[in-house]
Amino acid sequence: LGLSMGLFGTAATAQTEAVEPAEDAYTRAMNLGYAYTNEFDYQTALINFRRALEERPDDAYATIAIANVEYYIERNRIAKLQAEIDTLQARLNLAAQTKDWVCVTATVDDLIPYADGLERARLIGYRSQLTGVLESRTDIEFWSTVCSPEQPLM
């Protein structure tokens, strides 16, 4: 009898270990969210963390994960905007140095939507000054050299 109980106990243990419990929807969504976060796919991670929160409303882990991923998305958005502004500023500086007033004007036009407050007012004022320069055709031989297709953005 002792021998058969030992065999029964071993078989039951082996059967329990062989059958993994299926992940519930919350755990699956959280695991996917973490995996996508590690791959820097923040939009997909956010979708999965929100699914997890739907499964367990008011869950602290899902709520914190969503806040973190939203922060990463916003941080990346701001970094991308700053990179675009930096590129435009560099182009503006080069165009001004080379007296390519057409490119300066186009670049100022491109920068205005990014600016606010005093910086926006300064750019708009500069833009109106450039209109006079363009009308006078000052340094026309240098125009359209910096912004030309042969000279791409930096």
mmCIF file of C-alpha atoms in Angstrom:
data_model
loop_
_atom_site.group_PDB
_atom_site.id
_atom_site.type_symbol
_atom_site.label_atom_id
_atom_site.label_comp_id
_atom_site.label_asym_id
_atom_site.label_seq_id
_atom_site.Cartn_x
_atom_site.Cartn_y
_atom_site.Cartn_z
ATOM 1 C CA LEU A 1 0.000 0.000 0.000
ATOM 2 C CA GLY A 2 2.826 2.391 0.823
ATOM 3 C CA LEU A 3 4.392 1.674 -2.550
ATOM 4 C CA SER A 4 1.222 2.403 -4.489
ATOM 5 C CA MET A 5 0.664 5.696 -2.652
ATOM 6 C CA GLY A 6 4.186 6.727 -3.546
ATOM 7 C CA LEU A 7 3.523 5.962 -7.196
ATOM 8 C CA PHE A 8 0.190 7.774 -7.065
ATOM 9 C CA GLY A 9 1.783 10.814 -5.436
ATOM 10 C CA THR A 10 4.499 10.890 -8.114
ATOM 11 C CA ALA A 11 2.031 10.608 -10.976
ATOM 12 C CA ALA A 12 -0.173 13.348 -9.522
ATOM 13 C CA THR A 13 2.813 15.628 -9.049
ATOM 14 C CA ALA A 14 4.023 14.974 -12.590
ATOM 15 C CA GLN A 15 0.561 15.649 -13.977
ATOM 16 C CA THR A 16 0.256 18.943 -12.026
ATOM 17 C CA GLU A 17 3.675 20.122 -13.238
ATOM 18 C CA ALA A 18 2.925 19.208 -16.850
ATOM 19 C CA VAL A 19 -0.277 21.257 -17.031
ATOM 20 C CA GLU A 20 0.524 24.974 -16.733
ATOM 21 C CA PRO A 21 -2.397 27.148 -15.718
ATOM 22 C CA ALA A 22 -3.451 29.389 -18.606
ATOM 23 C CA GLU A 23 -2.546 33.038 -18.172
ATOM 24 C CA ASP A 24 -5.530 35.141 -17.400
ATOM 25 C CA ALA A 25 -6.259 38.130 -19.647
ATOM 26 C CA TYR A 26 -4.850 40.608 -17.111
ATOM 27 C CA THR A 27 -1.516 38.797 -16.744
ATOM 28 C CA ARG A 28 -1.200 38.261 -20.486
ATOM 29 C CA ALA A 29 -1.876 41.954 -21.186
ATOM 30 C CA MET A 30 0.579 43.104 -18.508
ATOM 31 C CA ASN A 31 3.299 40.745 -19.766
ATOM 32 C CA LEU A 32 2.772 41.938 -23.334
ATOM 33 C CA GLY A 33 2.839 45.545 -22.157
ATOM 34 C CA TYR A 34 6.174 45.031 -20.416
ATOM 35 C CA ALA A 35 7.598 43.176 -23.403
ATOM 36 C CA TYR A 36 6.597 45.942 -25.829
ATOM 37 C CA THR A 37 7.928 48.586 -23.447
ATOM 38 C CA ASN A 38 11.293 46.809 -23.466
ATOM 39 C CA GLU A 39 11.205 46.935 -27.287
ATOM 40 C CA PHE A 40 10.377 50.683 -27.176
ATOM 41 C CA ASP A 41 7.028 50.023 -28.899
ATOM 42 C CA TYR A 42 5.196 52.319 -26.525
ATOM 43 C CA GLN A 43 1.913 52.542 -28.425
ATOM 44 C CA THR A 44 1.441 48.760 -28.384
ATOM 45 C CA ALA A 45 2.558 48.621 -24.757
ATOM 46 C CA LEU A 46 -0.027 51.269 -23.873
ATOM 47 C CA ILE A 47 -2.786 49.308 -25.604
ATOM 48 C CA ASN A 48 -1.906 46.207 -23.580
ATOM 49 C CA PHE A 49 -1.652 48.016 -20.248
ATOM 50 C CA ARG A 50 -5.071 49.571 -20.910
ATOM 51 C CA ARG A 51 -6.454 46.090 -21.636
ATOM 52 C CA ALA A 52 -5.039 44.926 -18.315
ATOM 53 C CA LEU A 53 -6.711 47.849 -16.568
ATOM 54 C CA GLU A 54 -10.015 46.930 -18.215
ATOM 55 C CA GLU A 55 -9.640 43.447 -16.741
ATOM 56 C CA ARG A 56 -8.850 44.828 -13.296
ATOM 57 C CA PRO A 57 -10.190 48.365 -12.936
ATOM 58 C CA ASP A 58 -8.271 50.493 -10.424
ATOM 59 C CA ASP A 59 -5.282 48.115 -10.525
ATOM 60 C CA ALA A 60 -2.249 50.017 -9.258
ATOM 61 C CA TYR A 61 0.282 48.144 -11.420
ATOM 62 C CA ALA A 62 -1.616 48.739 -14.659
ATOM 63 C CA THR A 63 -2.279 52.369 -13.708
ATOM 64 C CA ILE A 64 1.402 53.011 -12.989
ATOM 65 C CA ALA A 65 2.476 51.198 -16.165
ATOM 66 C CA ILE A 66 0.091 53.363 -18.225
ATOM 67 C CA ALA A 67 1.431 56.548 -16.618
ATOM 68 C CA ASN A 68 5.018 55.474 -17.280
ATOM 69 C CA VAL A 69 4.380 54.617 -20.931
ATOM 70 C CA GLU A 70 2.460 57.865 -21.490
ATOM 71 C CA TYR A 71 5.460 59.695 -20.034
ATOM 72 C CA TYR A 72 7.824 57.852 -22.431
ATOM 73 C CA ILE A 73 5.592 58.705 -25.393
ATOM 74 C CA GLU A 74 5.479 62.386 -24.429
ATOM 75 C CA ARG A 75 9.226 62.489 -23.784
ATOM 76 C CA ASN A 76 9.878 61.040 -27.255
ATOM 77 C CA ARG A 77 7.416 63.472 -28.844
ATOM 78 C CA ILE A 78 9.179 66.426 -27.237
ATOM 79 C CA ALA A 79 12.609 65.099 -28.238
ATOM 80 C CA LYS A 80 11.440 64.711 -31.834
ATOM 81 C CA LEU A 81 10.034 68.248 -31.880
ATOM 82 C CA GLN A 82 13.268 69.599 -30.428
ATOM 83 C CA ALA A 83 15.287 67.774 -33.071
ATOM 84 C CA GLU A 84 13.101 69.302 -35.800
ATOM 85 C CA ILE A 85 13.527 72.769 -34.285
ATOM 86 C CA ASP A 86 17.295 72.285 -33.980
ATOM 87 C CA THR A 87 17.484 71.251 -37.649
ATOM 88 C CA LEU A 88 15.490 74.280 -38.721
ATOM 89 C CA GLN A 89 17.620 76.595 -36.552
ATOM 90 C CA ALA A 90 20.799 75.211 -38.109
ATOM 91 C CA ARG A 91 19.351 75.703 -41.587
ATOM 92 C CA LEU A 92 18.282 79.241 -40.688
ATOM 93 C CA ASN A 93 21.774 80.093 -39.436
ATOM 94 C CA LEU A 94 23.441 78.682 -42.540
ATOM 95 C CA ALA A 95 20.994 80.443 -44.856
ATOM 96 C CA ALA A 96 21.517 83.759 -43.065
ATOM 97 C CA GLN A 97 25.317 83.366 -43.207
ATOM 98 C CA THR A 98 25.188 82.702 -46.947
ATOM 99 C CA LYS A 99 22.589 85.474 -47.532
ATOM 100 C CA ASP A 100 20.093 83.010 -49.002
ATOM 101 C CA TRP A 101 17.096 85.174 -48.119
ATOM 102 C CA VAL A 102 14.592 82.894 -49.844
ATOM 103 C CA CYS A 103 15.705 80.006 -47.650
ATOM 104 C CA VAL A 104 15.789 82.237 -44.560
ATOM 105 C CA THR A 105 12.199 83.269 -45.252
ATOM 106 C CA ALA A 106 11.027 79.706 -45.854
ATOM 107 C CA THR A 107 12.781 78.507 -42.698
ATOM 108 C CA VAL A 108 11.295 81.283 -40.576
ATOM 109 C CA ASP A 109 7.885 80.271 -41.937
ATOM 110 C CA ASP A 110 8.653 76.674 -40.903
ATOM 111 C CA LEU A 111 9.745 77.757 -37.402
ATOM 112 C CA ILE A 112 6.787 80.016 -36.561
ATOM 113 C CA PRO A 113 4.362 77.159 -35.766
ATOM 114 C CA TYR A 114 6.821 75.791 -33.184
ATOM 115 C CA ALA A 115 7.223 79.105 -31.370
ATOM 116 C CA ASP A 116 5.032 80.824 -28.840
ATOM 117 C CA GLY A 117 5.004 84.039 -26.883
ATOM 118 C CA LEU A 118 7.875 86.431 -27.452
ATOM 119 C CA GLU A 119 9.773 84.031 -29.686
ATOM 120 C CA ARG A 120 6.791 83.776 -32.012
ATOM 121 C CA ALA A 121 6.428 87.574 -32.095
ATOM 122 C CA ARG A 122 10.142 87.927 -32.834
ATOM 123 C CA LEU A 123 9.948 85.452 -35.734
ATOM 124 C CA ILE A 124 6.870 87.147 -37.182
ATOM 125 C CA GLY A 125 8.630 90.527 -36.982
ATOM 126 C CA TYR A 126 11.716 89.068 -38.642
ATOM 127 C CA ARG A 127 9.496 87.568 -41.340
ATOM 128 C CA SER A 128 7.992 90.953 -42.160
ATOM 129 C CA GLN A 129 11.514 92.436 -42.439
ATOM 130 C CA LEU A 130 12.445 89.646 -44.832
ATOM 131 C CA THR A 131 9.590 90.632 -47.120
ATOM 132 C CA GLY A 132 11.370 93.929 -47.747
ATOM 133 C CA VAL A 133 14.666 92.149 -48.406
ATOM 134 C CA LEU A 134 12.987 89.811 -50.886
ATOM 135 C CA GLU A 135 11.272 92.697 -52.658
ATOM 136 C CA SER A 136 14.569 94.567 -52.979
ATOM 137 C CA ARG A 137 16.183 91.393 -54.356
ATOM 138 C CA THR A 138 19.236 91.943 -52.149
ATOM 139 C CA ASP A 139 21.987 89.352 -52.677
ATOM 140 C CA ILE A 140 19.858 87.569 -55.286
ATOM 141 C CA GLU A 141 22.847 85.596 -56.553
ATOM 142 C CA PHE A 142 22.895 83.635 -53.242
ATOM 143 C CA TRP A 143 19.214 82.811 -53.152
ATOM 144 C CA SER A 144 17.961 79.219 -53.104
ATOM 145 C CA THR A 145 21.341 77.673 -52.453
ATOM 146 C CA VAL A 146 20.810 76.406 -48.900
ATOM 147 C CA CYS A 147 17.244 75.099 -49.272
ATOM 148 C CA SER A 148 17.744 73.673 -52.735
ATOM 149 C CA PRO A 149 17.248 69.939 -53.382
ATOM 150 C CA GLU A 150 21.011 69.641 -53.935
ATOM 151 C CA GLN A 151 21.576 70.956 -50.403
ATOM 152 C CA PRO A 152 19.313 68.840 -48.130
ATOM 153 C CA LEU A 153 18.542 69.659 -44.517
ATOM 154 C CA MET A 154 21.251 68.847 -42.052
#
